[in-house]
Tab-separated table of C-alpha atoms and ligand atoms in Angstrom:
chain	number	residue	atom	x	y	z
H	21	MET	CA	32.082	-21.175	0.546
H	22	LYS	CA	29.970	-18.546	2.310
H	23	THR	CA	28.467	-16.152	-0.204
H	24	VAL	CA	27.631	-12.479	0.401
H	25	ASN	CA	23.895	-11.775	0.329
H	26	ILE	CA	22.493	-8.245	0.266
H	27	ALA	CA	18.689	-7.820	0.420
H	28	ILE	CA	17.007	-4.722	-1.007
H	29	ASP	CA	13.263	-4.403	-0.514
H	30	GLY	CA	10.826	-1.581	-1.158
H	31	PRO	CA	7.710	-0.516	-3.055
H	32	SER	CA	7.210	-0.372	-6.844
H	33	GLY	CA	9.072	2.398	-8.583
H	34	ALA	CA	11.548	3.126	-5.775
H	35	GLY	CA	14.419	2.375	-8.188
H	36	LYS	CA	15.418	-0.907	-6.519
H	37	SER	CA	16.329	-2.681	-9.728
H	38	SER	CA	18.355	0.024	-11.473
H	39	ILE	CA	20.135	0.904	-8.234
H	40	SER	CA	20.807	-2.736	-7.308
H	41	LYS	CA	22.142	-3.371	-10.801
H	42	ALA	CA	24.563	-0.433	-10.600
H	43	VAL	CA	25.779	-1.364	-7.101
H	44	ALA	CA	26.148	-5.043	-8.050
H	45	GLY	CA	28.137	-4.049	-11.163
H	46	ASP	CA	30.568	-1.983	-9.044
H	47	LEU	CA	31.059	-4.823	-6.557
H	48	GLY	CA	31.225	-7.652	-9.111
H	49	PHE	CA	28.103	-9.259	-7.615
H	50	ILE	CA	25.110	-10.719	-9.439
H	51	HIS	CA	21.905	-8.675	-9.324
H	52	VAL	CA	18.796	-10.806	-8.884
H	53	ASP	CA	15.531	-9.010	-9.684
H	54	THR	CA	12.866	-11.218	-8.079
H	55	GLY	CA	10.047	-8.978	-9.372
H	56	ALA	CA	10.918	-10.236	-12.870
H	57	MET	CA	10.175	-13.795	-11.707
H	58	TYR	CA	6.681	-12.767	-10.521
H	59	ARG	CA	6.240	-10.836	-13.760
H	60	ALA	CA	7.046	-13.977	-15.784
H	61	ILE	CA	4.328	-15.843	-13.880
H	62	GLY	CA	1.994	-12.856	-14.400
H	63	LEU	CA	2.636	-13.158	-18.149
H	64	PHE	CA	1.941	-16.895	-18.002
H	65	ALA	CA	-1.377	-16.159	-16.224
H	66	ILE	CA	-2.412	-13.682	-18.946
H	67	ARG	CA	-1.415	-15.988	-21.782
H	68	ASN	CA	-3.152	-18.991	-20.246
H	69	GLN	CA	-6.151	-17.101	-18.873
H	70	CYS	CA	-5.608	-18.239	-15.317
H	71	LEU	CA	-5.621	-14.933	-13.449
H	72	GLU	CA	-7.840	-16.084	-10.589
H	73	PRO	CA	-5.881	-17.235	-7.522
H	74	GLU	CA	-7.218	-20.807	-7.593
H	75	GLN	CA	-6.523	-21.102	-11.346
H	76	ILE	CA	-2.877	-20.041	-11.122
H	77	ALA	CA	-2.413	-22.127	-7.949
H	78	GLU	CA	-3.597	-25.184	-9.842
H	79	LYS	CA	-1.314	-24.587	-12.830
H	80	ILE	CA	1.789	-23.386	-10.992
H	81	ARG	CA	3.607	-26.729	-11.202
H	82	GLU	CA	3.658	-26.373	-15.006
H	83	VAL	CA	5.320	-22.951	-14.771
H	84	GLN	CA	9.055	-23.300	-15.126
H	85	VAL	CA	10.957	-20.101	-14.310
H	86	GLU	CA	14.741	-19.873	-14.691
H	87	LEU	CA	17.199	-17.000	-14.535
H	88	LYS	CA	20.256	-16.615	-16.734
H	89	PHE	CA	22.934	-13.993	-16.211
H	90	ILE	CA	24.487	-12.721	-19.421
H	91	GLY	CA	27.170	-10.037	-19.166
H	92	GLY	CA	25.833	-8.992	-15.743
H	93	SER	CA	22.240	-8.732	-17.014
H	94	GLN	CA	19.481	-11.005	-15.854
H	95	ARG	CA	17.320	-12.820	-18.413
H	96	VAL	CA	14.090	-14.501	-17.347
H	97	ILE	CA	13.201	-17.778	-18.993
H	98	LEU	CA	9.569	-18.909	-18.842
H	99	CYS	CA	9.030	-22.554	-19.862
H	100	GLY	CA	12.096	-22.364	-22.119
H	101	GLU	CA	11.268	-18.960	-23.705
H	102	ASP	CA	13.250	-15.796	-22.928
H	103	VAL	CA	10.434	-13.409	-21.910
H	104	THR	CA	12.628	-10.614	-20.482
H	105	ASP	CA	11.405	-8.125	-23.087
H	106	TYR	CA	7.688	-8.877	-22.580
H	107	ILE	CA	7.208	-8.400	-18.852
H	108	ARG	CA	7.283	-4.622	-18.341
H	109	SER	CA	3.832	-3.614	-19.642
H	110	PRO	CA	1.222	-2.160	-17.222
H	111	GLU	CA	-0.941	-5.240	-17.894
H	112	VAL	CA	1.830	-7.611	-16.787
H	113	SER	CA	2.595	-5.356	-13.775
H	114	MET	CA	-0.958	-5.687	-12.542
H	115	SER	CA	-1.087	-9.414	-13.228
H	116	ALA	CA	2.260	-9.926	-11.393
H	117	SER	CA	0.882	-8.047	-8.410
H	118	LYS	CA	-2.165	-10.350	-8.373
H	119	VAL	CA	-0.356	-13.673	-8.773
H	120	SER	CA	2.286	-12.683	-6.219
H	121	ALA	CA	-0.414	-12.785	-3.511
H	122	VAL	CA	-0.998	-16.508	-4.121
H	123	PRO	CA	0.858	-18.703	-1.578
H	124	GLU	CA	1.536	-21.511	-4.108
H	125	VAL	CA	3.194	-18.992	-6.449
H	126	ARG	CA	5.471	-17.666	-3.679
H	127	ALA	CA	6.409	-21.175	-2.537
H	128	HIS	CA	7.221	-22.099	-6.139
H	129	LEU	CA	9.808	-19.286	-6.420
H	130	LEU	CA	11.252	-19.407	-2.899
H	131	ASP	CA	13.565	-22.420	-3.374
H	132	LEU	CA	14.991	-21.025	-6.595
H	133	GLN	CA	15.676	-17.653	-4.934
H	134	LYS	CA	17.382	-19.297	-1.938
H	135	LYS	CA	19.463	-21.551	-4.196
H	136	ILE	CA	20.789	-18.638	-6.279
H	137	ALA	CA	21.717	-16.788	-3.055
H	138	SER	CA	23.553	-19.802	-1.641
H	139	GLU	CA	25.689	-20.164	-4.769
H	140	ASN	CA	26.565	-16.547	-5.641
H	141	ASN	CA	27.514	-13.186	-4.161
H	142	ILE	CA	24.279	-11.347	-4.846
H	143	ILE	CA	22.195	-8.250	-4.415
H	144	MET	CA	18.625	-9.512	-4.497
H	145	ASP	CA	15.760	-7.057	-4.754
H	146	GLY	CA	12.049	-7.547	-4.127
H	147	ARG	CA	9.447	-7.133	-1.400
H	148	ASP	CA	10.110	-9.945	1.070
H	149	ILE	CA	13.818	-10.625	0.594
H	150	GLY	CA	14.936	-9.409	4.036
H	151	SER	CA	11.839	-10.699	5.816
H	152	VAL	CA	11.296	-14.125	4.198
H	153	VAL	CA	13.753	-15.189	1.479
H	154	LEU	CA	17.070	-14.217	3.120
H	155	PRO	CA	16.368	-13.598	6.814
H	156	HIS	CA	20.127	-13.982	7.488
H	157	ALA	CA	21.295	-11.619	4.747
H	158	ASP	CA	24.588	-9.815	5.471
H	159	LEU	CA	22.816	-6.481	4.999
H	160	LYS	CA	19.153	-5.536	4.509
H	161	ILE	CA	18.086	-2.265	2.956
H	162	PHE	CA	14.560	-0.892	2.642
H	163	LEU	CA	14.613	1.531	-0.281
H	164	THR	CA	11.597	3.779	-0.607
H	165	ALA	CA	10.357	7.156	-1.905
H	166	SER	CA	7.001	8.936	-1.691
H	167	ALA	CA	4.264	7.659	-4.052
H	168	GLU	CA	4.193	11.075	-5.797
H	169	GLU	CA	7.945	11.024	-6.405
H	170	ARG	CA	7.841	7.446	-7.710
H	171	ALA	CA	4.927	8.344	-9.993
H	172	SER	CA	6.674	11.387	-11.458
H	173	ARG	CA	9.857	9.369	-12.148
H	174	ARG	CA	7.791	6.684	-13.888
H	175	TYR	CA	5.769	9.294	-15.777
H	176	LEU	CA	8.982	10.900	-17.109
H	177	GLU	CA	10.082	7.504	-18.447
H	178	LEU	CA	6.721	6.912	-20.170
H	179	LYS	CA	6.019	10.442	-21.380
H	180	GLU	CA	7.475	10.120	-24.864
H	181	LYS	CA	5.896	6.735	-25.580
H	182	PRO	CA	2.679	6.226	-27.547
H	183	ASP	CA	-0.437	5.732	-25.387
H	184	CYS	CA	1.299	7.296	-22.422
H	185	PRO	CA	-0.968	7.300	-19.356
H	186	THR	CA	-1.544	10.573	-17.495
H	187	TYR	CA	0.428	11.388	-14.337
H	188	GLU	CA	-2.737	10.728	-12.283
H	189	GLU	CA	-3.145	7.292	-13.867
H	190	VAL	CA	0.474	6.426	-13.100
H	191	LEU	CA	0.036	7.611	-9.502
H	192	ASN	CA	-3.184	5.597	-9.083
H	193	ASP	CA	-1.490	2.517	-10.486
H	194	ILE	CA	1.397	2.880	-8.015
H	195	ARG	CA	-0.995	3.369	-5.095
H	196	LYS	CA	-3.015	0.323	-6.129
H	197	ARG	CA	0.080	-1.853	-6.358
H	198	ASP	CA	1.391	-0.527	-3.011
H	199	ASP	CA	-1.934	-1.430	-1.478
H	200	ASN	CA	-1.897	-4.967	-2.982
H	201	ASP	CA	1.727	-5.542	-1.963
H	202	MET	CA	1.358	-4.217	1.597
H	203	HIS	CA	-1.960	-5.769	2.517
H	204	ARG	CA	-1.739	-9.289	1.163
H	205	GLU	CA	-1.765	-12.017	3.775
H	206	ILE	CA	1.396	-13.757	2.729
H	207	ALA	CA	4.834	-12.086	2.712
H	208	PRO	CA	3.473	-8.514	2.593
H	209	LEU	CA	5.808	-5.675	1.728
H	210	LYS	CA	7.245	-4.370	4.982
H	211	GLN	CA	10.539	-3.157	6.328
H	212	ALA	CA	12.389	-5.957	8.168
H	213	GLU	CA	13.253	-4.964	11.739
H	214	ASP	CA	16.975	-5.069	11.062
H	215	ALA	CA	16.823	-3.310	7.654
H	216	VAL	CA	18.409	0.102	7.061
H	217	LEU	CA	15.884	2.613	5.675
H	218	VAL	CA	16.979	4.637	2.625
H	219	ASP	CA	14.407	7.229	1.497
H	220	SER	CA	15.388	8.351	-1.992
H	221	SER	CA	12.610	10.975	-2.408
H	222	LYS	CA	15.124	13.810	-2.415
H	223	MET	CA	18.186	11.955	-3.669
H	224	GLY	CA	19.612	11.582	-7.161
H	225	PHE	CA	20.409	8.182	-8.696
H	226	ASN	CA	24.186	8.401	-8.117
H	227	GLU	CA	23.692	9.593	-4.583
H	228	VAL	CA	21.603	6.509	-3.768
H	229	VAL	CA	24.129	4.192	-5.437
H	230	GLU	CA	26.938	5.765	-3.390
H	231	LYS	CA	24.966	5.573	-0.157
H	232	ILE	CA	24.119	1.880	-0.606
H	233	THR	CA	27.658	0.994	-1.743
H	234	ALA	CA	29.007	2.740	1.378
H	235	LEU	CA	26.576	0.814	3.617
H	236	ILE	CA	27.742	-2.460	2.068
H	237	HIS	CA	31.443	-1.603	2.501
H	238	GLU	CA	30.791	-0.581	6.108
H	239	LYS	CA	29.199	-3.933	6.768
H	240	LEU	CA	31.699	-6.141	4.948
H	241	ASP	CA	35.075	-4.452	5.485
O	23	LIG	O1	9.475	-5.127	-8.477
O	23	LIG	P1	8.413	-5.351	-9.567
O	23	LIG	O2	7.476	-4.184	-9.755
O	23	LIG	O3	9.025	-5.814	-10.831
O	23	LIG	O4	7.511	-6.578	-9.000
O	23	LIG	C1	6.408	-7.075	-9.712
O	23	LIG	C2	5.353	-7.572	-8.719
O	23	LIG	O5	5.840	-8.726	-8.027
O	23	LIG	C3	4.959	-6.551	-7.654
O	23	LIG	O6	3.569	-6.310	-7.663
O	23	LIG	C4	5.300	-7.177	-6.341
O	23	LIG	C5	5.642	-8.600	-6.632
O	23	LIG	N1	6.846	-9.032	-5.928
O	23	LIG	C6	6.680	-9.729	-4.755
O	23	LIG	O7	5.557	-9.926	-4.314
O	23	LIG	N2	7.768	-10.199	-4.096
O	23	LIG	C7	9.002	-9.973	-4.556
O	23	LIG	N3	10.051	-10.472	-3.886
O	23	LIG	C8	9.188	-9.237	-5.759
O	23	LIG	C9	8.074	-8.763	-6.413
């Protein structure tokens, strides 16, 4: 059976995951957050002190990553342990950004990502989904927003938490990750030629969900 594959790529903090999750829920599709897979490997690298590219490349065969979908929510399993709740810290974000530049790490996750897409109707979000993982996706979307807008959204989420970074720190972190993601040699973040650009800088959450749902209906109906 041919499955429906929608690719959503874009920079950190553009809202890809929350938007993909909402759209997938409306359509009855599975939402696959590939960033969480890189985050799980980033966590492994921190725990096992193998943050240097050659160290993680050497150990990558030991790193078993699986996804489970429970009630529409993705859980990430790292070597048998559900690590979903431990992969959102700034430390893991930075480590994920580093390990994701290592070719052996990307190759390790590629087959799993392709397999999930071949077996399910999915919305898969990441950086290289339209360009590398699913070049024949039914629809490709590049979802972005200005770095300042992404930083202020992230800052609002963090503001009430203890040890909240300043707005400038959040903005610097986003710029650093953009730079890592866009300038790495392998599978850099870029808009696929046939992707539809959605700039959410001046759009509300529901507006973006509606826009993307409409684009999908247009394509599939
Ligand atoms: O989307 P995110 O912030 O959870 O992603 C975490 C890191 O993983 C980010 O620095 C970019 C990287 N990533 C990637 O290289 N390719 C993907 N398909 C998804 C994420």
